[in-house]
Amino acid sequence: MNNENRIKPYSKNPSYWQYKGRPILLIGGSDDDNLFQWTDNNLTDHLDLLISVGGNFVRNTMSDRDEGNVFAFKEIEPKLYDLNQWNDEYWERLHFFLEETKTRDIIVQLTVWDQWDLTIQKLWDVHPWNSKCNVNYEVNDLSTKSDFFNTVTNKNEKVLSYQNKYVEKLLETTLNYNHVLYNINNESWAGLEWENYWAEKLLTKARNQQKEIEITTMQLHAEGSVKALCYYKDLYSFVDISQINQDANGSTGQGHWDMLMSLRTIVNSNRVVPINNEKIYGSQGEESGPIFTFNKYAGTKEEAIQRFWRDIIGGCASARFHRPDTMYWGIGLTKDARIQLLSMSKLIEKFDIYHCEPNNNLLDNRKDNEAYCNANIGKKYAVYFPDGGSVDLITWSYSEEMTLEWLNISESEWLTPEKVKVKWDEKVIFWETNMSFRVQGKIPLNTPGSGPWVAVITV
């Protein structure tokens, strides 16, 4: 297989991805985290909806905890499984999912293990991995559900052999596709010995087939994911910092941007790699009579939308809206999410983000959370306003005039381009003559209205 066509860090700027040899910004949203379990038109219609608004990125956990999901193993008796036999439907669903995303050039970030599946007692009680539900090992081989993620540490070779068999079967399918990124564990608290073991397993299997794959591990806190990237350079080639995109483990407004910039500085000082956000939390919740249901851990819908834009303007390689569900974790592929995806795709058509950097130092007279800047200084600038505002853009250019275009994010529409004059600050020198020279050129930016806007300024 031609590794040149695989999803991998962009050769000219490894902060971003390239696919089929071309740079690609990954943006998306979906209404579930394990789309491979969806079948027929339920899946294809959802994928078509995603690409219709410019999306190209989905998350897929190898999860089986929802109603209608199937397990990987063959059921030989009611609620009794043989881990040496596969459930063909499970693997056919995965194959169908990968084929359909490949056809649409949708990048998949695939999570191998999700600890939350096995923490749900009612699911564990019927899950094939439970020793009471399979014919392959006894209770004393795996006495509790928490021991499942300690097989490496505890050197539990019997259960570990079946885990290895499952992962090898998974890779037999996924390694045939160029559009898959790998995440070892979702919000992991299993420990690095577990995570590193499986990362090494994936890399070895891929290399034996002369294939290059990209791997991360997502810990429960973004700082842990960054530390794993920095320390285990031979295992992890990108980092996912999704946990900063929620109220519980992240922050809001200006604090969210500051946290992103801090982690980005640490990552780039170690090595430049793509920074992904496969989950952006926050949802509207719903009103039921006098009671308003709201997930305080996730945050608001408005904050989710702002996080999406701050992540991309902040130099991240991907951003995806988390799934909506009864717990109100995200806005998925709802109308609100689709508006953001369409507007972002329109911005990227005009703005070459792959050769730019986040730089709020270019903004003067700015209030907290008022505006955020990404720029290729001297050539092009994009300034995002979460909710209207007025700032001065310091151009660091000799140009007297530039082109200004406004994108109305809520309407996904560009306003008519206009020419704007650069305003210069002058300084007088009192040496032998009263000479003056131009110190700094600025362009005043005043949003055409309230609500979210992006200004694109071209030299």
Short mmCIF file of C-alpha atoms in Angstrom, two decimals:
data_model
loop_
_atom_site.label_atom_id
_atom_site.label_comp_id
_atom_site.label_asym_id
_atom_site.label_seq_id
_atom_site.Cartn_x
_atom_site.Cartn_y
_atom_site.Cartn_z
CA MET A 1 0.00 0.00 0.00
CA ASN A 2 1.18 3.50 -0.83
CA ASN A 3 1.90 5.24 2.50
CA GLU A 4 1.96 8.58 0.69
CA ASN A 5 -1.84 8.45 0.48
CA ARG A 6 -2.35 7.67 4.16
CA ILE A 7 -3.53 10.22 6.69
CA LYS A 8 -0.35 11.57 8.29
CA PRO A 9 1.23 14.86 9.43
CA TYR A 10 1.50 17.42 6.64
CA SER A 11 5.01 17.43 5.23
CA LYS A 12 5.16 21.25 4.97
CA ASN A 13 3.61 21.92 8.38
CA PRO A 14 3.23 18.93 10.73
CA SER A 15 0.79 20.88 12.92
CA TYR A 16 -1.79 19.76 10.37
CA TRP A 17 -2.75 16.55 8.56
CA GLN A 18 -2.39 15.56 4.96
CA TYR A 19 -4.45 12.94 3.15
CA LYS A 20 -3.81 11.66 -0.35
CA GLY A 21 -0.82 13.99 -0.41
CA ARG A 22 -2.80 17.20 0.28
CA PRO A 23 -3.30 19.18 3.51
CA ILE A 24 -6.63 18.71 5.23
CA LEU A 25 -8.30 20.39 8.20
CA LEU A 26 -10.44 17.89 10.09
CA ILE A 27 -13.84 19.23 11.18
CA GLY A 28 -16.92 17.25 12.07
CA GLY A 29 -19.78 16.26 14.29
CA SER A 30 -21.87 13.12 14.64
CA ASP A 31 -24.79 11.89 16.69
CA ASP A 32 -22.99 8.88 18.13
CA ASP A 33 -19.47 7.89 19.12
CA ASN A 34 -19.59 4.36 17.65
CA LEU A 35 -20.98 4.93 14.18
CA PHE A 36 -19.68 1.56 12.99
CA GLN A 37 -22.63 0.03 14.84
CA TRP A 38 -25.07 1.93 12.60
CA THR A 39 -26.41 0.09 9.57
CA ASP A 40 -27.70 0.81 6.06
CA ASN A 41 -29.19 4.26 5.40
CA ASN A 42 -28.94 5.27 9.04
CA LEU A 43 -25.20 5.48 8.56
CA THR A 44 -24.95 6.63 4.96
CA ASP A 45 -27.54 9.40 5.38
CA HIS A 46 -25.65 10.69 8.41
CA LEU A 47 -22.34 10.68 6.55
CA ASP A 48 -23.93 12.43 3.57
CA LEU A 49 -25.32 15.10 5.88
CA LEU A 50 -21.86 15.63 7.32
CA ILE A 51 -20.15 16.14 3.98
CA SER A 52 -22.98 18.36 2.71
CA VAL A 53 -21.86 21.03 5.20
CA GLY A 54 -18.13 20.59 4.64
CA GLY A 55 -17.43 18.05 7.40
CA ASN A 56 -14.82 15.33 6.94
CA PHE A 57 -14.07 13.91 10.40
CA VAL A 58 -15.79 11.40 12.70
CA ARG A 59 -14.99 9.65 15.92
CA ASN A 60 -15.47 5.89 16.22
CA THR A 61 -15.07 4.01 19.49
CA MET A 62 -15.17 0.22 19.26
CA SER A 63 -18.02 0.43 21.72
CA ASP A 64 -20.98 -1.90 22.21
CA ARG A 65 -22.95 -0.36 25.06
CA ASP A 66 -25.97 1.09 23.22
CA GLU A 67 -29.28 -0.49 22.36
CA GLY A 68 -29.06 -2.28 19.02
CA ASN A 69 -25.27 -2.73 19.23
CA VAL A 70 -23.75 -6.16 18.65
CA PHE A 71 -20.77 -7.84 20.30
CA ALA A 72 -17.63 -9.04 18.53
CA PHE A 73 -17.99 -12.65 19.64
CA LYS A 74 -20.34 -15.48 18.71
CA GLU A 75 -23.23 -16.19 21.03
CA ILE A 76 -23.37 -19.99 21.35
CA GLU A 77 -26.15 -19.99 23.91
CA PRO A 78 -28.36 -17.18 25.23
CA LYS A 79 -25.97 -14.70 26.93
CA LEU A 80 -23.04 -17.11 26.62
CA TYR A 81 -20.17 -16.48 24.18
CA ASP A 82 -17.12 -18.18 22.74
CA LEU A 83 -14.18 -15.76 22.47
CA ASN A 84 -12.59 -18.05 19.89
CA GLN A 85 -15.47 -17.47 17.48
CA TRP A 86 -16.43 -14.19 15.86
CA ASN A 87 -19.81 -12.61 15.39
CA ASP A 88 -19.67 -11.91 11.66
CA GLU A 89 -22.23 -9.11 11.88
CA TYR A 90 -19.94 -7.05 14.14
CA TRP A 91 -17.07 -7.18 11.68
CA GLU A 92 -19.31 -6.67 8.67
CA ARG A 93 -20.62 -3.48 10.29
CA LEU A 94 -17.07 -2.25 10.80
CA HIS A 95 -16.16 -3.04 7.19
CA PHE A 96 -19.27 -1.25 5.91
CA PHE A 97 -18.49 1.81 8.04
CA LEU A 98 -14.90 2.02 6.83
CA GLU A 99 -15.91 1.57 3.21
CA GLU A 100 -18.54 4.30 3.40
CA THR A 101 -16.23 6.79 5.13
CA LYS A 102 -13.46 5.99 2.68
CA THR A 103 -15.78 6.63 -0.28
CA ARG A 104 -16.60 10.08 1.12
CA ASP A 105 -13.02 10.96 2.17
CA ILE A 106 -14.10 11.18 5.81
CA ILE A 107 -11.24 10.68 8.26
CA VAL A 108 -11.92 8.30 11.15
CA GLN A 109 -10.32 8.62 14.58
CA LEU A 110 -10.75 5.11 15.92
CA THR A 111 -10.60 4.36 19.65
CA VAL A 112 -9.59 0.78 20.40
CA TRP A 113 -10.71 0.59 24.05
CA ASP A 114 -13.35 2.53 25.95
CA GLN A 115 -13.26 1.92 29.69
CA TRP A 116 -16.70 3.46 30.16
CA ASP A 117 -18.25 0.45 28.41
CA LEU A 118 -17.21 -1.91 31.16
CA THR A 119 -17.89 0.39 34.10
CA ILE A 120 -21.62 0.14 33.46
CA GLN A 121 -22.68 -2.74 35.69
CA LYS A 122 -25.74 -3.77 33.70
CA LEU A 123 -23.60 -4.04 30.56
CA TRP A 124 -20.79 -5.87 32.32
CA ASP A 125 -23.33 -8.41 33.59
CA VAL A 126 -24.06 -9.50 30.01
CA HIS A 127 -20.77 -8.66 28.25
CA PRO A 128 -18.70 -11.41 26.59
CA TRP A 129 -15.57 -10.20 28.39
CA ASN A 130 -17.19 -11.10 31.73
CA SER A 131 -15.95 -14.53 32.81
CA LYS A 132 -19.53 -15.48 33.68
CA CYS A 133 -20.58 -14.83 30.08
CA ASN A 134 -17.97 -16.80 28.13
CA VAL A 135 -16.70 -20.39 27.99
CA ASN A 136 -13.04 -19.43 27.75
CA TYR A 137 -11.90 -18.44 31.23
CA GLU A 138 -13.12 -18.72 34.82
CA VAL A 139 -14.05 -16.21 37.49
CA ASN A 140 -10.65 -16.59 39.14
CA ASP A 141 -9.06 -15.59 35.80
CA LEU A 142 -10.98 -12.27 35.76
CA SER A 143 -12.83 -11.64 38.99
CA THR A 144 -13.91 -7.99 38.50
CA LYS A 145 -14.55 -5.65 35.58
CA SER A 146 -11.70 -3.35 36.69
CA ASP A 147 -9.26 -6.26 36.30
CA PHE A 148 -9.94 -6.22 32.56
CA PHE A 149 -7.74 -3.13 32.21
CA ASN A 150 -5.05 -4.54 34.50
CA THR A 151 -4.18 -7.61 32.45
CA VAL A 152 -0.87 -6.10 31.32
CA THR A 153 0.15 -4.92 34.81
CA ASN A 154 -1.00 -8.16 36.45
CA LYS A 155 0.53 -10.30 33.70
CA ASN A 156 -2.80 -12.02 33.24
CA GLU A 157 -1.70 -13.96 30.19
CA LYS A 158 -4.89 -15.95 29.81
CA VAL A 159 -7.25 -13.01 29.45
CA LEU A 160 -4.57 -10.94 27.70
CA SER A 161 -4.34 -13.58 24.98
CA TYR A 162 -7.99 -13.02 24.09
CA GLN A 163 -7.57 -9.26 24.19
CA ASN A 164 -4.67 -9.64 21.77
CA LYS A 165 -6.74 -11.85 19.52
CA TYR A 166 -9.45 -9.19 19.37
CA VAL A 167 -7.00 -6.37 18.57
CA GLU A 168 -5.31 -8.47 15.88
CA LYS A 169 -8.69 -9.12 14.28
CA LEU A 170 -9.46 -5.40 14.47
CA LEU A 171 -6.20 -4.51 12.72
CA GLU A 172 -6.78 -7.11 10.02
CA THR A 173 -9.64 -4.87 8.93
CA THR A 174 -8.50 -1.33 9.73
CA LEU A 175 -4.95 -1.54 8.39
CA ASN A 176 -6.41 -1.97 4.92
CA TYR A 177 -7.61 1.64 5.03
CA ASN A 178 -5.63 4.87 4.62
CA HIS A 179 -8.08 7.16 6.41
CA VAL A 180 -7.84 5.85 9.99
CA LEU A 181 -6.15 7.51 12.98
CA TYR A 182 -5.76 5.46 16.16
CA ASN A 183 -6.48 6.31 19.78
CA ILE A 184 -5.63 3.64 22.34
CA ASN A 185 -8.12 4.44 25.08
CA ASN A 186 -10.96 6.88 25.72
CA GLU A 187 -10.40 9.12 28.76
CA SER A 188 -8.01 6.52 30.05
CA TRP A 189 -7.25 5.92 33.69
CA ALA A 190 -5.84 2.45 33.01
CA GLY A 191 -2.26 3.70 33.16
CA LEU A 192 0.57 4.08 30.70
CA GLU A 193 1.68 0.46 30.97
CA TRP A 194 -1.66 -0.56 29.46
CA GLU A 195 -1.69 2.21 26.87
CA ASN A 196 1.91 1.74 25.79
CA TYR A 197 1.46 -2.01 25.46
CA TRP A 198 -1.31 -1.58 22.90
CA ALA A 199 0.42 1.27 21.11
CA GLU A 200 3.44 -0.97 20.59
CA LYS A 201 1.14 -3.76 19.44
CA LEU A 202 -0.48 -1.54 16.80
CA LEU A 203 2.83 -0.16 15.56
CA THR A 204 4.46 -3.57 15.28
CA LYS A 205 1.53 -5.03 13.40
CA ALA A 206 1.49 -2.08 10.98
CA ARG A 207 5.23 -2.07 10.41
CA ASN A 208 5.21 -5.79 9.69
CA GLN A 209 2.94 -4.90 6.79
CA GLN A 210 5.09 -1.90 5.75
CA LYS A 211 2.35 0.52 6.76
CA GLU A 212 2.59 3.78 8.64
CA ILE A 213 -0.08 4.64 11.19
CA GLU A 214 -0.57 7.55 13.59
CA ILE A 215 -1.37 6.87 17.25
CA THR A 216 -2.36 8.86 20.32
CA THR A 217 -3.76 7.99 23.73
CA MET A 218 -6.41 10.13 25.34
CA GLN A 219 -6.14 10.36 29.09
CA LEU A 220 -8.76 11.73 31.46
CA HIS A 221 -6.89 15.05 31.54
CA ALA A 222 -5.33 16.72 28.50
CA GLU A 223 -2.09 17.33 30.39
CA GLY A 224 -1.61 13.56 30.71
CA SER A 225 -2.07 13.07 26.98
CA VAL A 226 0.55 15.74 26.30
CA LYS A 227 3.01 14.18 28.74
CA ALA A 228 2.61 10.78 27.07
CA LEU A 229 3.33 12.37 23.69
CA CYS A 230 6.42 14.16 24.97
CA TYR A 231 7.90 11.19 26.80
CA TYR A 232 7.05 8.27 24.50
CA LYS A 233 8.13 9.70 21.17
CA ASP A 234 8.49 6.29 19.55
CA LEU A 235 4.84 5.41 20.23
CA TYR A 236 2.70 8.52 19.85
CA SER A 237 2.76 10.77 16.80
CA PHE A 238 -0.11 13.16 17.59
CA VAL A 239 -2.04 14.32 20.63
CA ASP A 240 -5.73 14.67 21.41
CA ILE A 241 -6.60 17.33 23.99
CA SER A 242 -10.39 16.97 23.89
CA GLN A 243 -10.68 17.22 27.65
CA ILE A 244 -9.99 20.97 27.59
CA ASN A 245 -13.25 21.37 25.68
CA GLN A 246 -15.54 20.89 28.67
CA ASP A 247 -16.35 22.75 31.86
CA ALA A 248 -15.25 19.89 34.14
CA ASN A 249 -11.64 19.38 33.01
CA GLY A 250 -11.19 22.45 30.84
CA SER A 251 -12.26 26.05 30.91
CA THR A 252 -14.48 28.60 29.21
CA GLY A 253 -13.99 31.83 27.28
CA GLN A 254 -10.54 33.36 27.54
CA GLY A 255 -9.47 30.61 29.93
CA HIS A 256 -10.09 27.97 27.27
CA TRP A 257 -7.86 29.83 24.80
CA ASP A 258 -5.14 30.33 27.41
CA MET A 259 -5.17 26.62 28.25
CA LEU A 260 -4.97 25.73 24.55
CA MET A 261 -2.04 28.09 23.98
CA SER A 262 -0.20 26.73 27.02
CA LEU A 263 -0.54 23.10 25.88
CA ARG A 264 0.32 24.03 22.30
CA THR A 265 3.53 25.73 23.46
CA ILE A 266 4.54 22.62 25.40
CA VAL A 267 3.77 20.32 22.47
CA ASN A 268 5.64 22.46 19.95
CA SER A 269 8.66 22.87 22.20
CA ASN A 270 8.94 19.08 22.24
CA ARG A 271 8.08 18.42 18.59
CA VAL A 272 5.54 19.78 16.15
CA VAL A 273 2.64 17.34 15.70
CA PRO A 274 -1.09 17.63 14.96
CA ILE A 275 -3.24 18.57 17.95
CA ASN A 276 -6.68 16.97 17.66
CA ASN A 277 -10.01 17.60 19.38
CA GLU A 278 -12.30 14.68 18.59
CA LYS A 279 -14.74 15.86 21.26
CA ILE A 280 -16.07 19.34 21.90
CA TYR A 281 -18.47 19.28 24.80
CA GLY A 282 -21.42 21.56 25.52
CA SER A 283 -25.13 21.41 24.82
CA GLN A 284 -28.28 23.42 25.21
CA GLY A 285 -30.07 20.84 27.32
CA GLU A 286 -33.83 21.12 27.38
CA GLU A 287 -36.54 22.89 29.29
CA SER A 288 -39.29 20.82 30.89
CA GLY A 289 -41.79 22.98 32.73
CA PRO A 290 -40.02 24.89 35.49
CA ILE A 291 -36.98 22.57 35.32
CA PHE A 292 -34.07 23.20 32.96
CA THR A 293 -31.92 20.13 32.33
CA PHE A 294 -28.26 21.05 31.94
CA ASN A 295 -25.00 19.11 32.08
CA LYS A 296 -22.71 21.20 34.28
CA TYR A 297 -19.73 19.03 33.35
CA ALA A 298 -20.08 19.64 29.61
CA GLY A 299 -21.03 23.30 29.41
CA THR A 300 -23.39 25.31 27.25
CA LYS A 301 -24.15 25.12 23.55
CA GLU A 302 -22.78 28.64 23.09
CA GLU A 303 -19.52 27.64 24.71
CA ALA A 304 -19.28 24.51 22.54
CA ILE A 305 -19.57 26.66 19.42
CA GLN A 306 -16.93 29.09 20.66
CA ARG A 307 -14.60 26.22 21.60
CA PHE A 308 -14.91 24.84 18.08
CA TRP A 309 -13.75 28.16 16.59
CA ARG A 310 -11.07 28.84 19.20
CA ASP A 311 -9.61 25.36 18.63
CA ILE A 312 -9.22 25.92 14.89
CA ILE A 313 -8.13 29.57 15.08
CA GLY A 314 -5.79 28.39 17.85
CA GLY A 315 -3.88 26.16 15.44
CA CYS A 316 -5.43 22.75 16.13
CA ALA A 317 -5.62 20.14 13.40
CA SER A 318 -9.14 18.93 14.16
CA ALA A 319 -12.36 19.83 15.95
CA ARG A 320 -15.50 17.71 16.23
CA PHE A 321 -18.74 18.30 18.09
CA HIS A 322 -19.41 15.57 20.66
CA ARG A 323 -22.51 13.40 20.45
CA PRO A 324 -25.86 14.63 21.75
CA ASP A 325 -27.68 12.27 24.10
CA THR A 326 -29.90 12.26 27.15
CA MET A 327 -26.96 13.53 29.21
CA TYR A 328 -26.50 16.60 26.97
CA TRP A 329 -22.79 16.17 26.31
CA GLY A 330 -22.65 17.80 22.89
CA ILE A 331 -24.49 19.14 19.85
CA GLY A 332 -23.38 16.41 17.42
CA LEU A 333 -24.58 17.07 13.90
CA THR A 334 -27.55 19.22 14.87
CA LYS A 335 -28.50 22.32 12.91
CA ASP A 336 -26.35 24.51 15.16
CA ALA A 337 -23.33 22.30 14.50
CA ARG A 338 -23.97 22.20 10.76
CA ILE A 339 -23.95 25.99 10.58
CA GLN A 340 -20.51 26.09 12.20
CA LEU A 341 -19.11 23.39 9.93
CA LEU A 342 -20.38 25.11 6.79
CA SER A 343 -19.00 28.47 7.90
CA MET A 344 -15.63 26.97 8.83
CA SER A 345 -15.38 25.20 5.47
CA LYS A 346 -16.11 28.52 3.73
CA LEU A 347 -13.38 30.21 5.77
CA ILE A 348 -10.80 27.56 4.87
CA GLU A 349 -11.61 27.97 1.16
CA LYS A 350 -10.33 31.55 1.40
CA PHE A 351 -7.82 31.32 4.22
CA ASP A 352 -4.70 29.14 3.90
CA ILE A 353 -4.56 28.07 7.52
CA TYR A 354 -1.86 25.48 6.83
CA HIS A 355 0.77 28.22 6.60
CA CYS A 356 -0.45 30.35 9.49
CA GLU A 357 -0.09 30.53 13.26
CA PRO A 358 -2.33 31.73 16.09
CA ASN A 359 -1.12 35.15 17.21
CA ASN A 360 -3.20 37.33 19.52
CA ASN A 361 -0.23 39.67 19.89
CA LEU A 362 -1.44 41.20 16.62
CA LEU A 363 -4.65 42.44 18.31
CA ASP A 364 -4.69 45.79 20.08
CA ASN A 365 -7.43 47.28 22.28
CA ARG A 366 -8.82 43.80 22.84
CA LYS A 367 -10.94 42.61 25.79
CA ASP A 368 -10.90 39.06 27.15
CA ASN A 369 -12.66 36.64 24.80
CA GLU A 370 -13.44 39.44 22.36
CA ALA A 371 -11.37 38.33 19.39
CA TYR A 372 -8.80 35.72 18.32
CA CYS A 373 -6.26 35.91 15.52
CA ASN A 374 -4.55 33.45 13.18
CA ALA A 375 -2.11 34.83 10.64
CA ASN A 376 0.59 34.50 8.06
CA ILE A 377 2.11 37.85 8.95
CA GLY A 378 2.53 40.14 5.99
CA LYS A 379 0.19 38.09 3.83
CA LYS A 380 -3.12 37.12 5.41
CA TYR A 381 -4.97 37.33 8.73
CA ALA A 382 -8.17 35.83 10.15
CA VAL A 383 -9.77 37.35 13.24
CA TYR A 384 -12.64 35.52 14.97
CA PHE A 385 -15.17 37.43 17.07
CA PRO A 386 -17.36 35.17 19.29
CA ASP A 387 -19.99 37.87 19.76
CA GLY A 388 -19.28 41.11 17.94
CA GLY A 389 -16.60 43.55 18.97
CA SER A 390 -14.00 46.07 17.93
CA VAL A 391 -10.21 45.63 17.89
CA ASP A 392 -7.20 46.95 15.99
CA LEU A 393 -5.20 44.53 13.87
CA ILE A 394 -1.46 45.26 13.90
CA THR A 395 -0.37 44.31 10.39
CA TRP A 396 3.46 44.31 10.60
CA SER A 397 3.41 45.23 6.92
CA TYR A 398 4.39 48.23 4.76
CA SER A 399 1.17 48.02 2.76
CA GLU A 400 -1.00 51.14 2.71
CA GLU A 401 -4.18 49.30 1.76
CA MET A 402 -5.58 45.83 2.32
CA THR A 403 -8.68 43.82 1.45
CA LEU A 404 -11.19 43.07 4.21
CA GLU A 405 -13.85 40.37 3.96
CA TRP A 406 -16.42 39.55 6.65
CA LEU A 407 -17.89 36.08 7.14
CA ASN A 408 -21.26 36.06 8.91
CA ILE A 409 -20.91 32.76 10.75
CA SER A 410 -24.59 32.47 11.71
CA GLU A 411 -25.63 32.80 8.05
CA SER A 412 -22.56 31.10 6.51
CA GLU A 413 -22.31 34.02 4.10
CA TRP A 414 -19.55 36.39 3.00
CA LEU A 415 -20.17 40.10 2.80
CA THR A 416 -18.85 42.08 -0.17
CA PRO A 417 -15.05 42.59 0.06
CA GLU A 418 -13.86 46.12 0.78
CA LYS A 419 -10.58 48.02 0.60
CA VAL A 420 -9.33 49.42 3.92
CA LYS A 421 -6.57 51.91 4.63
CA VAL A 422 -3.82 51.15 7.10
CA LYS A 423 -3.63 53.71 9.90
CA TRP A 424 -0.10 54.53 11.01
CA ASP A 425 1.22 55.56 14.41
CA GLU A 426 4.08 58.02 13.98
CA LYS A 427 6.99 58.89 16.22
CA VAL A 428 8.94 62.16 16.10
CA ILE A 429 12.72 62.13 16.53
CA PHE A 430 14.29 65.29 18.03
CA TRP A 431 17.91 64.86 17.06
CA GLU A 432 18.97 67.47 14.53
CA THR A 433 15.60 67.80 12.81
CA ASN A 434 12.00 67.12 13.68
CA MET A 435 11.91 63.99 11.59
CA SER A 436 9.15 61.45 12.09
CA PHE A 437 8.77 57.87 11.03
CA ARG A 438 6.02 55.31 10.95
CA VAL A 439 6.07 52.97 13.91
CA GLN A 440 3.11 50.70 13.56
CA GLY A 441 0.32 50.15 11.03
CA LYS A 442 -3.12 49.13 12.20
CA ILE A 443 -6.48 48.28 10.69
CA PRO A 444 -9.56 48.96 12.83
CA LEU A 445 -11.92 45.99 12.81
CA ASN A 446 -15.54 46.60 13.83
CA THR A 447 -17.93 43.71 13.31
CA PRO A 448 -20.89 44.55 11.07
CA GLY A 449 -23.25 43.41 13.82
CA SER A 450 -23.56 41.36 16.96
CA GLY A 451 -23.11 37.61 16.99
CA PRO A 452 -20.15 35.60 15.66
CA TRP A 453 -18.02 36.91 12.77
CA VAL A 454 -14.69 36.26 11.11
CA ALA A 455 -12.68 38.96 9.38
CA VAL A 456 -10.20 37.92 6.70
CA ILE A 457 -7.61 40.56 5.82
CA THR A 458 -5.42 40.11 2.76
CA VAL A 459 -2.29 42.13 1.99
#
